[in-house]
Structures are given as C-alpha cells and as structure tokens.
Amino acid sequence: MPMQASATPPGPAPSLAPSLAPGHSRPGSIVRRLVVFALGLAVPILIFGGVVLWQFAGAARERLEGEALGRARMEAAAVDREVASLVATLEALSLSNALQRGDVTAFREQVEELSHRSGLPAVLRDTDGRRIIDVGTEPMPEHLDAADAAALNGRPAVSGVADGRFRVTVPVLRRGGDAVLYLLSFSLPTTRIRDVLVSGGVPQGWVMSVVDRDQRMLTRTRAPERFTGVRAPDELRQAVGPEGSWRGASMEGDPFFVAYARAGVPDWRVAVGVPEEALAAPVRASLVWFAGLGGMLAAIAAVLALAFARGIAAPLQALRDQAVALGLGRAAPVLDGVPAEVAAVSAEIAGAAQRQRERAAERARSAAALRAETQRLEVLNRLGTALSSELDRQRLGDTVVEAATHLTGAAYGALFERVPEGPEGPEHWQLLSLTGAPREAFTRFGLPRATTLFSQTFAAGGVVLSEDVTTDPRYGSHGGMPKGHLPVRSYLAVPVVSGTGATLGALLFGHPEPHRFGSREAALVEGLAGQAAVAMDNARLFASVRREQDRFAAAVQAVRGVLWTNDASGRMTSDQPAWAALTGQTPEQYAGYGWAEAVHPEDRAASVESWNEAVAERRRFTHEHRVRRHDGVFRTFAIQAVPVLDPDGAIREWVGVHSDISEQRAAETALRESNEEIQRYAYIVSHDLRAPLVNIMGFTSEIEASQDDIRVALAGRPQAERIDADLSESVSFIKAAITKMDGLINAILKLSREGRRTFQPEPLAMTALVQGLADAQRHQADTAGAVIEIGDLPGITADRLAVEQIFGNLIDNAIKYLAKDRPGRISVAGSVSDGLAVFLVTDNGRGIHARDHARVFELFRRSGVQDRPGEGIGLAHVRTLVRALGGRIDLSSEFGVGTTFSVTLPLRQS
C-alpha cells in the first residue's frame, strides 16, 4: 500500500556550532593558553639566566682561588727577599777588617752603629756558642743548635721559631781560608716576618701564615700570639712541592681554602687561607638574582597574557556568532570595531558563499577538459618520471624520441644533439636517437643541411610546423629532398633548450602523409622538449658532479685531520665516517648536537656556544677543544669550519676539519713552564749576584782608602810612581766593571719582573695611545731633526703598560739610530689581517745589517756602531712582551736605508 510522507515537527533550527566527540575534553581557554605560552617563553630565559649566573659564580670562585695561590707566591717571594737581605747584611758585616784582626772592641762599635741605624741587634759568638758581643736584650741559647751547625759548615743558616723569635746566622771565615772564626747572628722577633705579610694588606677574613722547616707556626696574621710556635696542621705538614692548595679547616676550625708556596732561602712555607664563606658568596648572590628574576618574569608574563587574552577573546566570540549565522542562512554583516585581522576574516566569511558558487561553475567547465587530458597527462607523467631518473644520454634520447613519436602519431622521429666546441673539435651536431626507420636512413646523408626549413630549429628559433612540406615556401631552397630520403609530407621540429638558454639539441618528426600534425601535437612535443632539456641538463650535471666527487674524495684523503659536514642550521646529519672512526659514535649518537657528548665536559658548553654563534653570524668557525677518542683517550684538536654557499648566498652546508694538536699544545705548555722557571732563576741569580758585588765595592773602597798608606810605604823605592799609577788605573777599571755589572743585574731584574707581571687587558685606542708616546718623545725627535707620523691604527684589547713599553721602545730606537746625513722620518701604520692587528714602525735611519737581524732581539746584544748609550735589552724586552701578549715581532731592514719593525698582536688578548 502507498506510504504517507511524515511531516517534520516544528522546532528550533539545529545548531551549527562544532560539538565535542564523546570522551574528549573541551579545549582550554585563550587566557589559559596565553598564560602557559608566556610562561613557556619565560622558562628558557630563566634557564639561560641561571646557567650564566652559575657560570659567573664559578668563575668568581676560581678567580678567588687563583688570587690566593698568587698571593701565596708573592708573600713567599717577599719573605725570601727579607731573609736574603738579612743574610746579605750579616755577610757584609762578617767581612769587617776588625774581625779579621780580632779587634772585638772596634767590631763592637760597628755592630752598635748598625743596630742604631737599622735596629738589627747582632750577636757574635765563638765556635763553641759563647757570646762575645751581644748588643740586643733578648736571650740567646747558650748551646749550638742545627742552624749553628750549618753555619759552622760555612753556610748561612736560618733557624726555626723559638720563644717567639727566629735567628739568622752566617759564619765569619778567615780571609783566604775556610776556617770558621766566629758565628755572627741576628735574633729577631717573628713579628718582623708578620710585618712582611701584612705590608701588602690582608683581605678581610683571609689568614696568612708562615711555617718553619720544623713544621711549626712561625707567625700568623690572625692571633699570632696564640699560634706562634704551635705545630702546623697535618695538611700543611704533609704538603710537598714548591706550591699547592687544598680544602680544609683553619687552626680555629673554620672551613677554609688554603694555598701555599715555598720561600726558598729559609725553606719556609707561606700559606694563604680564604674562608669558604667568601668563596661561596658569588653562588649565593647568583641564587638570589635567579630567584628574583624568575619571580619577576613569571609575574610579567602572567599579567601580559591576561591583558592580551581579554582583547582577543571578545572579537573571536563575535566572529564565531557570525559563522553560526552564515551556516543557518541568516544575514552575516561584516563586523565593525574589531581588530583588522578579525575584520578581514569576517569579510571573507560574508563573501564565501558567492565565491563558492562561482567555483562550482568553474569546476564543472574544467571537468570535461580535465578528463580529456587525463590519459595524455598520465603518459607524460610516466615519461617525466622516467626522464628524471635516467642519467644515461643514449637511453634518455631513445626514451624521448619513442614517447614523442607515439604521442604525435609520427611515422619516424629523431633527436639531434649539439656538441659544443671543446677538446674533441669545433661545435657540431650529431644524431643521438632515431625511431621508425633504420639509422642509415639519416646517417648516409650526413648532417642536416642549413636549409631555410632546418636553420630556424638549429638556431633555437621556436617550433616549426608544416602540414605539407611539398607546398611549404620554406622547402626546396637546396634542391628539395635528396634521392632515397624517407618520404616526408607532414613535418614538426622543436628545439631542445636548457633553462639557461643554451641549445642542447633538436627533435624532428615526419610522416609520409600531409596534415598529420597540428597545434595540439606541437604543444605536446614542445612540453616534452622542455622535459628532455631538464633531463639532458641533469645527465650532464650528474657527469660533472661525479667528476667533482672524485676530486672531493681525493681532497679528503689528502687532508690531515678528521673531515665532517653539518647541515645549514649547524646540525650533524647523514653519515660521517671520519668522525665515527675518531670517536666511536654511531650516526644516532652524533646526530644533531650528539657529537658534543664526545667533547670533554669542561669544553662542551663553550664549544656548542661558539659553534652556534658562528652559524648565526655565517662566519668561519675557529675553535679548540678536547675530544674523546674511541679508546677513551682525550686528545686536543684545532677546528676550522667554513660555510658552503649556494649561488643565491644561502648556506647549503658547513664543512669542517678536526686537526690533532695534542703534541703541539704539550710542547707549548712545557715551553711556558720552562720560561717561567728561567724567570724565577733570573730573579734569584740577580739577587745572589748583588751580595758579592757589594763585597767587591767594599774591598774597592778599602783599597782606595789605603792608597795613601801604600804611597808612604813605597816612598823612595824604585818604580813607586809606576806602581801607584797602575793601582789607580786598576781601581778605576774595577769601579767601571762594578757599574757595568750593576746595570746588567738591574736589566735581568727588570726582565724577570716583566715576565712575572699579570697582564690586565683593556680596550686600547691605539691611534691616541701611540700618538701620546710620540708626543712624549717630541723633544728628542725635534733635537734629532726627525718627524713622527702616526696613521689610523686599529684598536685592540690588551695590557696598556705592555703595549706602551713595546711601541715606546720602538719609537725611541728609531729616534736614537737615525742617519746623520738626512732628515729623520718615522711612521707608525696599522691594519687588520686574518683577525690580527698588524702594526708597522718604519724609519729611514741607519738600518741593520742582514747578519744582525736575529741578534738584535737577543739579551745584551747590539749591532752597528756603539755610539749611543744602552745595555742591549730594549728589543729583547720588546720581544718578551710581544710574545707574552700572544703576538710576534719581525723586522725587515736594508743597511744604510732604514728599518721596519712589524708587530702582530691579537685583536683581543685572551
């Protein structure tokens, strides 16, 4: 039976708002998302700030520890100087003629005069320990101890602490023999050594102590009256070597970091203690800053998120209401008074319906044409896929010709290839592929002739289409078709042109019947020619790339080091066989930044940070760090990496090399330690040389004082006048030698002090600095008739005093050794080369002979005529400073023409 249609009951229109699927929660609000987003942005900033503050605190702690060790060395040297001075004073006193004569009364007057002038109470004892002269009031042991025993063996000796005092003793030797006549001593309170410690200032909370060779506390900057003479702590008694450090407790039981150094003359150890509280202060300050920064960022992020969310939520709700109205067919006017982005979306919604109707009509019209071309496009797509993967020229040509012949319905087709001029001969055309006829059908007629019909194709003039060549006016200009040629009526030719405009070849198609080719076939072949051009370009490029790969492989084998590549963003990708062989990492382990796990933990953060900076700045990467080999051994490597750029300037990849420099760095460390040891020896030797020099000066003075007595004794004897003249001349020679020796000792001391000085790098405006040095020597330059010119010099960051001494010495030398026969001209120029500052100091003076170019940098060596004052230390000092700053100095000179000194310094001293 027929069914009745049921009416839909009236009711509200269904809502078009999206509903949530069962089991899914409603998405979070904009406010919550923005708050979470803002806090998420703040977290990396907090992490970064925390890392920076933590590293700063660690660096501050290490700096304090380094200062403690440096202070220990400095105070040990000061104690050394004090004790050496006491020994030298006693030795000079022991040479008294009164002692040699046994005139105790006269010697007492000398001792009392010394005590009056310097406050040093001397004690003279015989070899059994009995006191003969004692100008002091402090008790002296009546028996001989270990220090006295050492003095009896002919050596100066320093005792340990006893009753709050220490004693310095030297033997009084019989002149001209080894017999010990007396023991001459200073018995001094330990407060004298404490005064040496505190003379340079004691930082708040620090403690400095001196321990004698008997492992007892000689003196101390804190509570010396309590601990003087007390046995030293176990850690200090067990310490060996010239210097060191440890963490422990002070004698009061407080936690301390302790550094010590040994004073060589008395064989005492000087310890400097820094409270752990002072070392931990930077860490606590960093934590306070980090907590404050975190709270501030979180509060700011939350406030901004709430403010932005309120301004966004209301327009979005109005936009949702408009979309619901449009879905229900209601009017949906464009919203007013909303942000520009929301207004743009609102306008698009209002016009969406009209555009949708227009697109539906367009799709219907296109469907028919699309169906008509579907089969043809499928063939072309399959052909394009085949062409894109084919890199052999012959197979490529055969595929193109066969497919084009099939699509156009041609009876035969051919692909002629253009061969550019090269080693094989001049430019020419050759038949690459042929279909529909035997190859001899073309080759027996040679290359196509430059007829009117052919020339346009071979000149890349565009498509040539002829429905019947026998009636085409372009045909027959060379006598028509050759006898025996394949019959052709319909003709189609298309040039094959690369994307760069170069002619690669030509496609030619023919059919014995007319009117077989039209615009459709011409369009098909033209598109196919474009694909063929790309494929032929790819084949040629592939051959070129293969050649370059072979060259690259050879270059890799020639590189001494580990070659690796990273992508444009600086991350390690793909296979890195050299890196894997070095570290033992797998591709999964070194991918991205995983390579950093093979870097030493102490170098890891700095390496990643430096690498990211180089990638961000698109510059050469130069670095140095330690890498763990596959066998677990860490080696030091120098790294060089450069970006490889595309033609448009974009980075394609990074190529780098790790070069093992472990042996080089070990040699540099050994050399640096050797230089430091030489500087210490020079300092000690120069002090030791002063004591005999003082003795020589004393004896010379006595000889001068005795000259009148000698003249009286020789009066009336033969040759008395000659002897007197020889004696005077000898004394003058001795005094000149003493003056020379004193100058040399001062020079050695100066070089030793400069070698131990800690440099303080600071930004230097070199043009102003060198101009100031030139102005300071303006009077000398004017007197010599010289002109000093200062060019535009690059600024550097280095120690100001060292740089001033370098260029002050060079300018002074240039003025000092100007030629007398021409006006002097001195210039200072500068430039930046390969990240280094290069300064040239040029003069037109005497010049330096080629044999002396290396000698002028040696200590106490001078070249040329010696008509100018000097000790021969200026250029040696300059070279020492330049090397200490991490640079080098060279010279080029022509004798009689002039000299140029080249000083190369880092732009920033490390």
Coordinates of C-alpha atoms in Angstrom, one line a residue, residues 222-704:
R222 CA 95.4 36.3 62.9
A223 CA 96.1 35.7 66.6
P224 CA 99.9 35.2 66.2
E225 CA 100.4 35.3 70.0
R226 CA 98.1 32.3 70.2
F227 CA 99.6 30.1 67.5
T228 CA 103.3 31.1 67.1
G229 CA 105.4 28.0 67.9
V230 CA 102.4 25.7 67.6
R231 CA 102.7 22.6 65.4
A232 CA 101.4 23.3 61.9
P233 CA 98.2 21.5 60.7
D234 CA 98.5 18.0 59.2
E235 CA 97.6 19.1 55.7
L236 CA 100.4 21.8 55.6
R237 CA 102.9 19.4 57.2
Q238 CA 102.1 16.8 54.5
A239 CA 102.2 19.2 51.6
V240 CA 105.1 18.6 49.2
G241 CA 106.4 20.6 46.2
P242 CA 107.1 24.3 45.8
E243 CA 103.4 25.2 45.9
G244 CA 99.9 23.7 46.1
S245 CA 96.4 24.1 47.6
W246 CA 93.7 22.1 49.4
R247 CA 90.4 22.5 51.2
G248 CA 90.4 22.0 54.9
A249 CA 89.9 23.9 58.2
S250 CA 91.8 26.7 59.8
M251 CA 93.5 26.4 63.1
E252 CA 90.3 27.8 64.7
G253 CA 88.3 25.0 63.0
D254 CA 86.6 27.2 60.3
P255 CA 86.3 25.8 56.8
F256 CA 89.0 27.3 54.5
F257 CA 90.5 27.0 51.1
V258 CA 94.3 27.1 51.6
A259 CA 97.1 27.8 49.0
Y260 CA 100.8 27.7 49.9
A261 CA 104.2 28.4 48.3
R262 CA 107.7 27.8 49.5
A263 CA 110.2 30.5 50.4
G264 CA 113.5 29.1 49.1
V265 CA 116.1 30.9 51.2
P266 CA 114.9 29.9 54.7
D267 CA 113.0 26.8 53.4
W268 CA 109.7 28.1 55.0
R269 CA 106.2 27.7 53.6
V270 CA 103.8 30.6 53.3
A271 CA 100.1 29.6 53.4
V272 CA 97.2 31.9 52.5
G273 CA 93.7 30.8 53.7
V274 CA 90.5 32.0 52.2
P275 CA 87.2 31.3 54.1
E276 CA 84.8 29.1 52.3
E277 CA 82.2 31.7 53.2
A278 CA 84.0 34.1 50.8
L279 CA 84.2 31.6 48.0
A280 CA 80.5 30.7 48.4
A281 CA 79.3 34.3 48.3
P282 CA 79.1 34.6 44.5
V283 CA 77.0 31.4 44.4
R284 CA 74.5 32.7 47.0
A285 CA 74.3 36.0 45.1
S286 CA 73.6 34.2 41.9
L287 CA 70.8 32.2 43.5
V288 CA 69.2 35.4 44.9
W289 CA 69.4 37.0 41.5
F290 CA 68.0 33.9 39.8
A291 CA 65.0 33.7 42.2
G292 CA 64.2 37.4 41.8
L293 CA 64.5 37.2 38.0
G294 CA 62.3 34.2 37.9
G295 CA 59.5 35.7 40.0
M296 CA 59.6 39.0 38.1
L297 CA 59.4 37.2 34.7
A298 CA 56.6 34.9 35.8
A299 CA 54.6 37.9 37.1
I300 CA 55.1 40.0 33.9
A301 CA 54.3 37.0 31.7
A302 CA 51.0 36.3 33.6
V303 CA 49.9 40.0 33.5
L304 CA 50.6 40.4 29.8
A305 CA 48.9 37.2 28.9
L306 CA 45.7 38.2 30.8
A307 CA 45.7 41.6 29.2
F308 CA 46.2 40.2 25.7
A309 CA 43.6 37.4 26.2
R310 CA 40.8 39.8 27.1
G311 CA 41.5 41.9 24.0
I312 CA 41.4 38.7 21.8
A313 CA 38.5 36.7 23.3
A314 CA 35.6 39.2 22.6
P315 CA 36.3 39.7 18.8
L316 CA 36.7 35.9 18.4
Q317 CA 33.3 35.3 20.1
A318 CA 31.7 37.8 17.7
L319 CA 33.3 36.1 14.7
R320 CA 32.0 32.7 15.9
D321 CA 28.5 34.1 16.1
Q322 CA 28.8 35.4 12.5
A323 CA 30.0 32.0 11.3
V324 CA 27.0 30.3 13.0
A325 CA 24.6 32.8 11.4
L326 CA 26.1 32.2 8.0
G327 CA 25.7 28.4 8.4
L328 CA 22.0 28.9 9.3
G329 CA 21.4 31.1 6.2
R330 CA 20.9 34.3 8.2
A331 CA 22.4 37.7 7.4
A332 CA 26.1 38.0 8.4
P333 CA 27.2 41.6 8.1
V334 CA 30.9 42.5 8.4
L335 CA 31.9 43.2 12.0
D336 CA 32.9 46.7 12.9
G337 CA 35.2 47.9 15.7
V338 CA 37.3 44.8 15.8
P339 CA 41.0 44.2 15.0
A340 CA 42.0 44.3 11.4
E341 CA 42.7 40.6 11.2
V342 CA 39.2 39.7 12.6
A343 CA 37.6 42.2 10.2
A344 CA 39.4 40.6 7.3
V345 CA 38.1 37.1 8.3
S346 CA 34.6 38.5 8.8
A347 CA 34.7 40.0 5.2
E348 CA 35.9 36.6 3.8
I349 CA 33.0 34.8 5.6
A350 CA 30.5 37.2 4.1
G351 CA 31.8 36.7 0.6
A352 CA 32.4 33.0 0.9
A353 CA 29.0 31.9 -0.4
Q354 CA 29.3 33.9 -3.6
R355 CA 32.8 32.7 -4.3
Q356 CA 31.7 29.1 -3.6
R357 CA 29.0 29.3 -6.3
E358 CA 31.5 30.7 -8.8
R359 CA 34.0 28.0 -8.1
A360 CA 31.3 25.3 -8.5
A361 CA 30.6 26.6 -12.0
E362 CA 34.3 26.8 -12.9
R363 CA 34.8 23.2 -11.7
A364 CA 32.1 22.0 -14.0
R365 CA 33.6 23.6 -17.0
S366 CA 37.1 22.3 -16.2
A367 CA 36.0 18.7 -15.6
A368 CA 35.4 18.0 -19.3
A369 CA 38.8 19.4 -20.4
L370 CA 40.5 17.6 -17.4
R371 CA 39.1 14.2 -18.4
A372 CA 40.2 14.8 -22.0
E373 CA 43.8 15.4 -21.0
T374 CA 44.0 12.8 -18.2
Q375 CA 45.2 10.0 -20.4
R376 CA 47.7 12.2 -22.1
L377 CA 49.0 13.6 -18.8
E378 CA 49.3 10.1 -17.4
V379 CA 51.6 9.2 -20.3
L380 CA 53.6 12.4 -19.9
N381 CA 53.8 11.9 -16.1
R382 CA 55.2 8.4 -16.5
L383 CA 57.6 9.7 -19.1
G384 CA 58.6 12.6 -16.8
T385 CA 59.3 10.1 -14.0
A386 CA 61.4 8.0 -16.3
L387 CA 63.3 11.0 -17.6
S388 CA 64.0 12.4 -14.1
S389 CA 65.6 9.1 -13.1
E390 CA 67.6 8.5 -16.3
L391 CA 71.1 9.8 -16.4
D392 CA 72.5 7.9 -19.4
R393 CA 72.4 10.2 -22.5
Q394 CA 71.7 7.4 -25.0
R395 CA 68.9 5.8 -23.1
L396 CA 67.5 9.2 -22.4
G397 CA 67.4 10.2 -26.1
D398 CA 65.8 6.9 -27.1
T399 CA 63.0 7.2 -24.4
V400 CA 62.2 10.8 -25.5
V401 CA 62.0 10.0 -29.2
E402 CA 59.9 6.9 -28.8
A403 CA 57.4 8.6 -26.5
A404 CA 57.1 11.7 -28.7
T405 CA 56.7 9.6 -31.8
H406 CA 53.9 7.6 -30.1
L407 CA 52.0 10.7 -28.8
T408 CA 52.2 12.6 -32.1
G409 CA 51.4 9.7 -34.3
A410 CA 54.6 10.4 -36.4
A411 CA 56.0 7.7 -38.7
Y412 CA 59.6 8.4 -37.6
G413 CA 61.3 10.8 -35.2
A414 CA 64.9 11.8 -34.4
L415 CA 66.9 13.6 -31.7
F416 CA 69.9 15.5 -32.9
E417 CA 72.4 16.6 -30.2
R418 CA 74.5 19.7 -30.2
V419 CA 78.1 19.1 -29.3
P420 CA 79.8 22.4 -28.1
E421 CA 83.3 23.3 -29.1
G422 CA 85.9 21.5 -26.9
P423 CA 89.0 19.3 -26.9
E424 CA 87.2 17.0 -29.5
G425 CA 86.9 19.7 -32.1
P426 CA 84.6 22.6 -33.1
E427 CA 80.9 22.8 -32.5
H428 CA 78.9 20.2 -34.4
W429 CA 75.6 18.3 -34.5
Q430 CA 75.2 14.5 -34.2
L431 CA 72.3 12.1 -34.4
L432 CA 71.7 10.7 -30.9
S433 CA 68.4 8.7 -31.2
L434 CA 66.1 7.5 -34.0
T435 CA 62.9 5.6 -34.3
G436 CA 60.6 4.4 -37.2
A437 CA 63.5 3.9 -39.6
P438 CA 67.0 2.4 -39.8
R439 CA 69.8 4.6 -38.6
E440 CA 71.4 4.6 -42.1
A441 CA 68.3 6.3 -43.5
F442 CA 69.7 9.5 -41.9
T443 CA 73.4 9.0 -41.4
R444 CA 74.1 8.3 -45.1
F445 CA 73.0 11.9 -45.9
G446 CA 75.4 13.4 -43.4
L447 CA 74.4 16.2 -41.0
P448 CA 71.2 18.1 -41.8
R449 CA 71.8 21.0 -44.2
A450 CA 71.4 24.6 -43.2
T451 CA 68.2 24.9 -45.3
T452 CA 65.6 27.5 -44.6
L453 CA 63.4 24.9 -43.0
F454 CA 66.2 23.4 -40.7
S455 CA 68.1 26.6 -39.7
Q456 CA 65.3 28.0 -37.6
T457 CA 65.2 24.9 -35.4
F458 CA 69.0 24.6 -35.0
A459 CA 69.2 28.3 -34.1
A460 CA 66.5 27.7 -31.3
G461 CA 64.1 29.9 -33.2
G462 CA 61.0 28.1 -32.0
V463 CA 58.6 25.4 -33.2
V464 CA 58.5 24.7 -36.9
L465 CA 55.2 23.1 -38.1
S466 CA 54.4 22.3 -41.7
E467 CA 51.2 20.4 -42.7
D468 CA 52.8 19.6 -46.1
V469 CA 56.4 20.4 -46.8
T470 CA 56.0 20.0 -50.5
T471 CA 53.8 23.1 -50.6
D472 CA 55.7 25.0 -47.9
P473 CA 57.6 28.0 -49.3
R474 CA 60.5 27.3 -46.9
Y475 CA 61.1 23.9 -48.5
G476 CA 63.3 23.3 -51.6
S477 CA 65.9 26.1 -51.1
H478 CA 68.7 23.5 -51.6
G479 CA 67.1 21.4 -54.4
G480 CA 64.4 19.6 -52.5
M481 CA 64.5 16.2 -50.8
P482 CA 67.6 14.1 -51.6
K483 CA 67.2 11.0 -53.6
G484 CA 66.5 7.9 -51.4
H485 CA 65.4 10.0 -48.4
L486 CA 62.5 8.9 -46.3
P487 CA 59.2 10.3 -47.7
V488 CA 58.0 13.3 -45.6
R489 CA 54.9 15.4 -46.1
S490 CA 53.9 16.3 -42.5
Y491 CA 56.9 17.9 -40.6
L492 CA 57.3 19.0 -37.0
A493 CA 60.5 20.3 -35.4
V494 CA 61.1 21.6 -31.9
P495 CA 64.5 22.9 -30.4
V496 CA 65.6 21.5 -27.1
V497 CA 66.8 24.5 -25.0
S498 CA 68.1 24.4 -21.4
G499 CA 66.9 26.7 -18.7
T500 CA 70.0 28.8 -19.2
G501 CA 69.1 29.4 -22.8
A502 CA 71.8 27.1 -24.3
T503 CA 70.7 25.0 -27.3
L504 CA 71.1 21.3 -26.4
G505 CA 69.6 19.6 -29.4
A506 CA 66.5 19.4 -31.7
L507 CA 63.5 17.0 -32.0
L508 CA 62.4 16.3 -35.6
F509 CA 59.3 14.3 -36.6
G510 CA 57.9 13.3 -40.0
H511 CA 55.0 11.4 -41.7
P512 CA 54.6 10.5 -45.4
E513 CA 51.0 11.8 -45.3
P514 CA 50.1 15.5 -45.1
H515 CA 48.0 17.2 -42.3
R516 CA 49.1 14.7 -39.6
F517 CA 50.5 17.4 -37.1
G518 CA 48.6 20.3 -35.7
S519 CA 48.9 22.7 -32.7
R520 CA 48.0 20.0 -30.2
E521 CA 50.9 17.8 -31.4
A522 CA 53.2 20.9 -31.5
A523 CA 52.3 21.7 -27.9
L524 CA 52.9 18.1 -26.8
V525 CA 56.3 18.0 -28.4
E526 CA 57.2 21.5 -27.0
G527 CA 56.4 20.4 -23.5
L528 CA 58.3 17.1 -24.0
A529 CA 61.3 19.1 -25.3
G530 CA 61.3 21.1 -22.0
Q531 CA 61.4 17.8 -20.0
A532 CA 64.0 16.5 -22.3
A533 CA 66.1 19.6 -21.8
V534 CA 65.9 19.3 -18.0
A535 CA 66.8 15.6 -18.2
M536 CA 69.8 16.3 -20.5
D537 CA 70.9 19.0 -18.2
N538 CA 70.7 16.6 -15.3
A539 CA 72.7 14.0 -17.1
R540 CA 75.4 16.5 -17.9
L541 CA 75.3 17.8 -14.3
F542 CA 75.5 14.3 -13.0
A543 CA 78.6 13.6 -15.0
S544 CA 80.1 16.9 -13.7
V545 CA 79.2 16.0 -10.2
R546 CA 80.8 12.6 -10.5
R547 CA 84.0 14.3 -11.6
E548 CA 83.8 16.8 -8.7
Q549 CA 83.0 13.9 -6.2
D550 CA 86.1 12.1 -7.4
R551 CA 88.1 15.3 -6.8
F552 CA 86.5 15.8 -3.4
A553 CA 87.3 12.2 -2.4
A554 CA 90.9 12.8 -3.4
A555 CA 91.0 16.0 -1.4
V556 CA 89.5 14.2 1.7
Q557 CA 92.3 11.7 1.5
A558 CA 94.9 14.5 1.3
V559 CA 93.5 16.3 4.4
R560 CA 95.4 15.7 7.6
G561 CA 92.7 15.6 10.1
V562 CA 89.1 14.5 10.5
L563 CA 86.7 15.9 7.9
W564 CA 83.0 16.3 8.7
T565 CA 79.9 18.2 7.4
N566 CA 76.9 19.8 9.1
D567 CA 73.6 21.0 7.5
A568 CA 72.8 24.7 7.0
S569 CA 71.5 25.0 10.6
G570 CA 74.7 23.7 12.1
R571 CA 73.5 20.2 13.0
M572 CA 75.4 17.0 12.1
T573 CA 73.4 14.8 9.7
S574 CA 74.0 11.8 7.4
D575 CA 77.0 9.5 7.6
Q576 CA 80.2 11.0 9.0
P577 CA 82.7 8.1 8.7
A578 CA 85.7 10.1 9.8
W579 CA 84.0 11.4 12.9
A580 CA 82.6 7.9 13.7
A581 CA 86.1 6.4 13.3
L582 CA 87.6 9.0 15.6
T583 CA 85.0 8.9 18.4
G584 CA 83.4 5.5 18.0
Q585 CA 79.9 7.2 17.9
T586 CA 77.1 5.8 15.8
P587 CA 75.1 8.0 13.4
E588 CA 72.3 8.0 16.0
Q589 CA 74.7 9.2 18.7
Y590 CA 76.4 12.0 16.9
A591 CA 73.2 13.3 15.0
G592 CA 72.2 16.8 15.7
Y593 CA 74.3 18.0 18.6
G594 CA 75.1 14.5 19.8
W595 CA 78.7 15.0 18.7
A596 CA 79.1 17.2 21.8
E597 CA 79.0 14.1 24.0
A598 CA 82.4 13.2 22.7
V599 CA 83.8 16.6 23.7
H600 CA 85.4 16.9 27.1
P601 CA 82.8 18.0 29.7
E602 CA 84.8 21.1 30.6
D603 CA 84.9 22.2 26.9
R604 CA 81.4 21.1 25.9
A605 CA 79.3 24.2 26.7
A606 CA 81.9 26.6 25.3
S607 CA 82.2 24.6 22.1
V608 CA 78.4 24.4 21.4
E609 CA 78.0 28.2 22.3
S610 CA 80.9 29.2 19.9
W611 CA 79.6 26.9 17.2
N612 CA 76.1 28.4 17.4
E613 CA 77.5 31.9 17.3
A614 CA 79.5 31.1 14.1
V615 CA 76.4 29.6 12.5
A616 CA 74.2 32.6 13.4
E617 CA 76.8 35.0 12.1
R618 CA 77.6 33.0 8.9
R619 CA 81.3 33.2 9.5
R620 CA 84.4 30.9 9.7
F621 CA 84.5 28.8 12.8
T622 CA 87.8 28.6 14.6
H623 CA 88.0 26.8 17.9
E624 CA 89.9 24.3 20.1
H625 CA 88.7 21.6 22.4
R626 CA 89.4 18.1 23.7
V627 CA 87.7 15.1 22.1
R628 CA 87.4 11.6 23.5
R629 CA 88.7 9.0 21.0
H630 CA 87.1 5.7 20.5
D631 CA 89.7 4.2 23.0
G632 CA 88.6 6.7 25.8
V633 CA 91.7 8.9 25.5
F634 CA 91.1 12.7 25.3
R635 CA 93.1 14.5 22.6
T636 CA 93.3 18.2 21.9
F637 CA 92.0 19.3 18.4
A638 CA 92.0 22.6 16.5
I639 CA 88.8 23.1 14.5
Q640 CA 88.3 25.0 11.2
A641 CA 84.9 25.1 9.6
V642 CA 83.5 27.2 6.7
P643 CA 80.0 27.6 5.2
V644 CA 79.4 26.4 1.7
L645 CA 77.1 28.8 -0.1
D646 CA 74.6 28.4 -2.9
P647 CA 74.6 30.9 -5.8
D648 CA 71.9 33.0 -4.1
G649 CA 74.1 33.3 -1.0
A650 CA 72.2 30.8 1.2
I651 CA 74.2 28.4 3.3
R652 CA 74.0 24.9 1.8
E653 CA 76.1 23.1 4.4
W654 CA 79.1 23.5 6.7
V655 CA 82.4 21.7 6.1
G656 CA 84.9 21.4 8.9
V657 CA 88.2 19.7 9.9
H658 CA 89.4 18.5 13.3
S659 CA 93.3 18.5 13.4
D660 CA 95.0 16.8 16.3
I661 CA 97.3 19.3 18.1
S662 CA 97.9 17.5 21.3
E663 CA 101.7 17.3 20.9
Q664 CA 101.8 20.9 19.9
R665 CA 100.0 22.1 23.0
A666 CA 102.1 19.9 25.2
A667 CA 105.2 21.4 23.8
E668 CA 103.8 24.9 24.3
T669 CA 103.0 24.1 27.9
A670 CA 106.5 22.8 28.5
L671 CA 108.0 25.8 26.9
R672 CA 105.8 28.2 29.0
E673 CA 106.8 26.4 32.2
S674 CA 110.4 26.5 31.2
N675 CA 110.2 30.2 30.6
E676 CA 108.6 30.7 34.0
E677 CA 111.4 28.7 35.6
I678 CA 114.0 30.7 33.8
Q679 CA 112.4 34.0 35.0
R680 CA 112.5 32.7 38.6
Y681 CA 116.1 31.6 38.3
A682 CA 117.0 35.0 36.8
Y683 CA 115.4 36.8 39.7
I684 CA 117.2 34.6 42.3
V685 CA 120.5 34.8 40.5
S686 CA 120.3 38.6 40.1
H687 CA 119.8 38.8 43.9
D688 CA 122.6 36.4 44.6
L689 CA 125.0 38.4 42.4
R690 CA 124.4 41.5 44.4
A691 CA 126.0 40.2 47.6
P692 CA 129.4 39.6 46.0
L693 CA 129.1 42.8 44.1
V694 CA 128.6 44.6 47.5
N695 CA 131.7 42.9 48.8
I696 CA 133.7 43.9 45.8
M697 CA 132.5 47.5 46.2
G698 CA 133.6 47.4 49.9
F699 CA 137.0 46.0 49.1
T700 CA 137.5 48.6 46.3
S701 CA 136.7 51.4 48.8
E702 CA 139.2 49.9 51.3
I703 CA 141.8 49.8 48.5
E704 CA 141.1 53.5 47.7

